[in-house]
Amino acid sequence: MPPVDPQVKKEVDLGIQLPLMEAFYTIQGEGFHKGTAAYFVRIGGCDVGCHWCDVKESWNAKLHPPTRTEDIVSEALKHSNTVVVTGGEPLTWNMEPLTSALKERGAKVHIETSGAYNLTGQWDWICLSPKKVKQPLEPIYKEADELKVIVYNKHDLQFAEEQAAKVGEQCILYLQPEWSVRDKVMPLIVDYVMANPKWKVSLQTHKYLNIP
Ligand code: SF4
């Protein structure tokens, strides 16, 4: 792999360029905004290390080309004025340039994050999806609009309650089966949500619809 141009590295450090893995227009499949058409921007780079991660190819930021945020914004707005920034872990990077440019041009900007790094950027909707292996930094809990806990096993329900105790009262609480074990954990989740109705079930409906 060729050495990184120092100017490009500087711009990535500032968030003027971002390692773009992919971007696509689709339907939000999960959480509060499920069913809503949105443009997804998937930023490379994540060192959280969830063993069940379904986008491991996002982890190494060096594999994803630094891309000017203004180009990401122009392309996004050709498709939608709702833009979901995901990863990878987007908060690995400074999200201010991307989100301020999107908002200046009238977009609604959502993030899907583990919360493991400082919250940067301006967001209309924050989906906090905490991970046991690298837990969120404290300040993001009160900013979260939805808490989405991925359930891989029974212990994740206890982790979900620990995380729910930290978010604000307005935050909507979701339990979502990890896709590869969905048949095994779904009965657990159904029973749990019926016994604890402050929680809702979130499904990865885009996977059932066979869309990205
Ligand atoms: S935080 Fe997200 S991208 Fe990172 S390892 Fe976990 S599931 Fe994968």
Coordinates of C-alpha atoms and ligand atoms in Angstrom, one line a residue:
M1 CA 0.0 0.0 0.0
P2 CA 1.5 3.4 -0.9
P3 CA 2.4 5.8 1.9
V4 CA -0.3 8.3 2.9
D5 CA 0.1 11.8 1.6
P6 CA 0.7 14.0 4.7
Q7 CA -1.8 16.6 3.4
V8 CA -4.5 13.9 3.1
K9 CA -3.7 12.6 6.6
K10 CA -4.0 16.1 8.0
E11 CA -7.4 16.5 6.3
V12 CA -8.6 13.1 7.6
D13 CA -7.5 14.2 11.1
L14 CA -9.6 17.3 10.7
G15 CA -12.6 15.4 9.3
I16 CA -12.4 17.3 6.0
Q17 CA -11.8 13.9 4.3
L18 CA -13.1 10.6 5.7
P19 CA -12.3 7.0 4.9
L20 CA -15.5 6.2 3.0
M21 CA -16.3 2.5 2.8
E22 CA -19.6 2.7 0.9
A23 CA -22.6 5.0 0.5
F24 CA -26.0 3.9 -0.7
Y25 CA -29.7 4.9 -0.8
T26 CA -32.0 2.4 0.9
I27 CA -34.6 1.9 3.6
Q28 CA -33.6 2.2 7.3
G29 CA -34.3 -1.2 8.6
E30 CA -33.7 -0.8 12.3
G31 CA -34.9 1.1 15.3
F32 CA -37.2 4.2 15.5
H33 CA -36.8 5.2 11.9
K34 CA -37.3 1.8 10.4
G35 CA -39.1 1.9 7.1
T36 CA -37.9 5.4 6.2
A37 CA -35.9 5.9 3.0
A38 CA -32.4 7.3 3.8
Y39 CA -29.0 7.7 2.4
F40 CA -26.4 5.7 4.3
V41 CA -22.8 6.8 4.6
R42 CA -20.6 4.0 6.0
I43 CA -17.3 5.3 7.3
G44 CA -14.3 2.9 7.7
G45 CA -12.4 2.4 10.9
C46 CA -13.4 0.6 14.1
D47 CA -11.4 -0.9 16.9
V48 CA -14.3 -1.9 19.2
G49 CA -13.9 -5.6 18.1
C50 CA -17.4 -7.2 18.5
H51 CA -16.9 -10.9 17.7
W52 CA -20.2 -11.1 15.9
C53 CA -19.7 -7.9 13.8
D54 CA -21.2 -8.2 10.4
V55 CA -19.0 -5.5 8.8
K56 CA -15.6 -6.6 9.8
E57 CA -14.3 -5.3 6.5
S58 CA -14.9 -1.8 7.8
W59 CA -12.4 -2.2 10.7
N60 CA -9.2 -1.2 8.9
A61 CA -9.6 2.4 7.8
K62 CA -6.6 2.2 5.6
L63 CA -8.6 0.0 3.2
H64 CA -11.1 2.7 2.5
P65 CA -10.2 5.7 0.4
P66 CA -10.1 9.2 2.0
T67 CA -13.0 11.0 0.4
R68 CA -13.7 14.7 0.7
T69 CA -16.8 15.4 2.9
E70 CA -18.1 17.9 0.4
D71 CA -18.2 15.1 -2.2
I72 CA -20.0 12.8 0.2
V73 CA -22.5 15.6 0.9
S74 CA -23.2 16.4 -2.8
E75 CA -23.8 12.8 -3.6
A76 CA -26.0 12.2 -0.5
L77 CA -28.3 15.1 -1.3
K78 CA -28.9 13.8 -4.8
H79 CA -30.8 10.9 -3.2
S80 CA -32.3 12.0 0.1
N81 CA -32.4 14.7 2.8
T82 CA -32.1 12.0 5.5
V83 CA -28.6 10.8 5.9
V84 CA -27.6 8.1 8.3
V85 CA -23.9 8.0 9.2
T86 CA -22.7 4.6 10.3
G87 CA -19.6 2.4 10.2
G88 CA -17.3 1.1 11.4
E89 CA -17.4 3.5 14.3
P90 CA -17.9 7.0 12.8
L91 CA -16.9 8.7 16.0
T92 CA -13.4 7.5 15.3
W93 CA -13.3 10.7 13.2
N94 CA -14.2 14.3 13.6
M95 CA -17.8 14.4 12.3
E96 CA -18.1 18.2 12.5
P97 CA -17.3 19.1 8.8
L98 CA -19.6 16.3 7.4
T99 CA -22.5 17.0 9.6
S100 CA -22.4 20.8 9.5
A101 CA -22.2 20.7 5.7
L102 CA -25.2 18.4 5.5
K103 CA -27.2 20.5 8.0
E104 CA -26.4 23.8 6.2
R105 CA -28.0 22.2 3.1
G106 CA -31.1 21.2 5.0
A107 CA -30.5 17.5 5.6
K108 CA -31.6 15.5 8.7
V109 CA -28.5 13.8 10.0
H110 CA -28.6 10.6 12.0
I111 CA -25.8 8.5 13.5
E112 CA -25.4 4.9 14.5
T113 CA -22.6 4.7 17.1
S114 CA -21.2 2.5 19.9
G115 CA -20.4 5.8 21.7
A116 CA -16.9 4.6 22.4
Y117 CA -15.3 7.9 21.3
N118 CA -16.0 11.6 21.8
L119 CA -19.2 12.8 20.3
T120 CA -18.5 15.2 17.5
G121 CA -20.8 16.6 14.9
Q122 CA -24.4 18.0 14.9
W123 CA -27.1 15.3 14.9
D124 CA -30.8 15.2 14.6
W125 CA -30.9 11.6 15.8
I126 CA -28.4 9.6 17.9
C127 CA -28.8 5.8 17.9
L128 CA -26.5 4.6 20.7
S129 CA -25.7 0.9 20.3
P130 CA -23.3 0.2 23.2
K131 CA -20.9 -2.7 23.1
K132 CA -19.6 -4.6 26.2
V133 CA -16.1 -4.8 24.9
K134 CA -15.6 -1.0 24.7
Q135 CA -18.4 0.8 26.5
P136 CA -19.7 4.3 25.7
L137 CA -18.1 7.4 27.1
E138 CA -20.4 9.0 29.7
P139 CA -21.5 12.2 28.0
I140 CA -23.2 10.4 25.1
Y141 CA -25.8 8.6 27.2
K142 CA -27.8 11.8 27.9
E143 CA -27.7 12.7 24.2
A144 CA -29.0 9.4 22.9
D145 CA -32.4 9.4 21.2
E146 CA -32.6 5.7 21.1
L147 CA -30.6 2.9 22.8
K148 CA -30.3 -0.2 20.7
V149 CA -28.8 -3.2 22.5
I150 CA -27.8 -6.1 20.3
V151 CA -28.7 -9.4 22.0
Y152 CA -26.4 -12.3 21.4
N153 CA -27.0 -14.2 24.6
K154 CA -29.0 -14.0 27.8
H155 CA -26.4 -12.0 29.6
D156 CA -26.9 -9.2 27.1
L157 CA -30.3 -8.5 28.7
Q158 CA -28.6 -7.7 32.0
F159 CA -26.1 -5.4 30.1
A160 CA -29.1 -3.8 28.4
E161 CA -30.6 -2.8 31.8
E162 CA -27.2 -1.4 33.0
Q163 CA -27.1 0.7 29.8
A164 CA -30.7 1.8 30.1
A165 CA -30.1 3.1 33.6
K166 CA -27.6 5.6 32.1
V167 CA -29.7 7.2 29.3
G168 CA -32.2 10.1 29.5
E169 CA -35.9 9.5 30.1
Q170 CA -36.8 10.5 26.5
C171 CA -34.6 7.8 25.1
I172 CA -36.4 4.9 23.3
L173 CA -35.2 1.5 24.3
Y174 CA -34.7 -1.3 21.8
L175 CA -33.5 -4.9 22.0
Q176 CA -32.4 -6.3 18.7
P177 CA -31.4 -9.9 18.0
E178 CA -27.9 -10.4 16.6
W179 CA -28.7 -11.7 13.2
S180 CA -26.7 -14.9 13.2
V181 CA -28.5 -16.2 16.4
R182 CA -31.8 -14.6 15.8
D183 CA -33.8 -17.8 15.9
K184 CA -32.3 -18.7 19.2
V185 CA -32.5 -15.3 21.0
M186 CA -35.8 -14.1 19.6
P187 CA -37.9 -16.1 22.1
L188 CA -35.8 -14.7 24.9
I189 CA -36.4 -11.1 23.7
V190 CA -40.1 -11.6 23.1
D191 CA -40.6 -12.9 26.7
Y192 CA -38.4 -10.1 28.1
V193 CA -40.2 -7.3 26.3
M194 CA -43.6 -8.6 27.4
A195 CA -42.4 -8.7 31.0
N196 CA -40.6 -5.4 30.7
P197 CA -42.6 -3.2 28.3
K198 CA -40.4 -0.2 28.5
W199 CA -38.3 -2.1 25.9
K200 CA -39.3 -2.5 22.2
V201 CA -38.2 -5.2 19.7
S202 CA -36.0 -4.0 16.8
L203 CA -35.5 -6.3 13.9
Q204 CA -33.1 -5.9 11.0
T205 CA -35.9 -5.6 8.5
H206 CA -33.6 -4.7 5.7
K207 CA -32.1 -8.2 6.0
Y208 CA -35.5 -9.7 5.7
L209 CA -36.2 -7.5 2.7
N210 CA -32.8 -8.5 1.2
I211 CA -31.8 -4.9 0.7
P212 CA -28.5 -3.2 1.9
Ligands
SF4_1 S1 -18.9 -1.3 17.0 FE1 -20.0 -1.9 15.1 S2 -18.5 -1.9 13.4 FE2 -17.4 -1.9 15.4 S3 -16.9 -4.1 15.7 FE3 -18.9 -3.6 16.8 S4 -20.5 -4.0 15.4 FE4 -18.6 -4.0 14.2

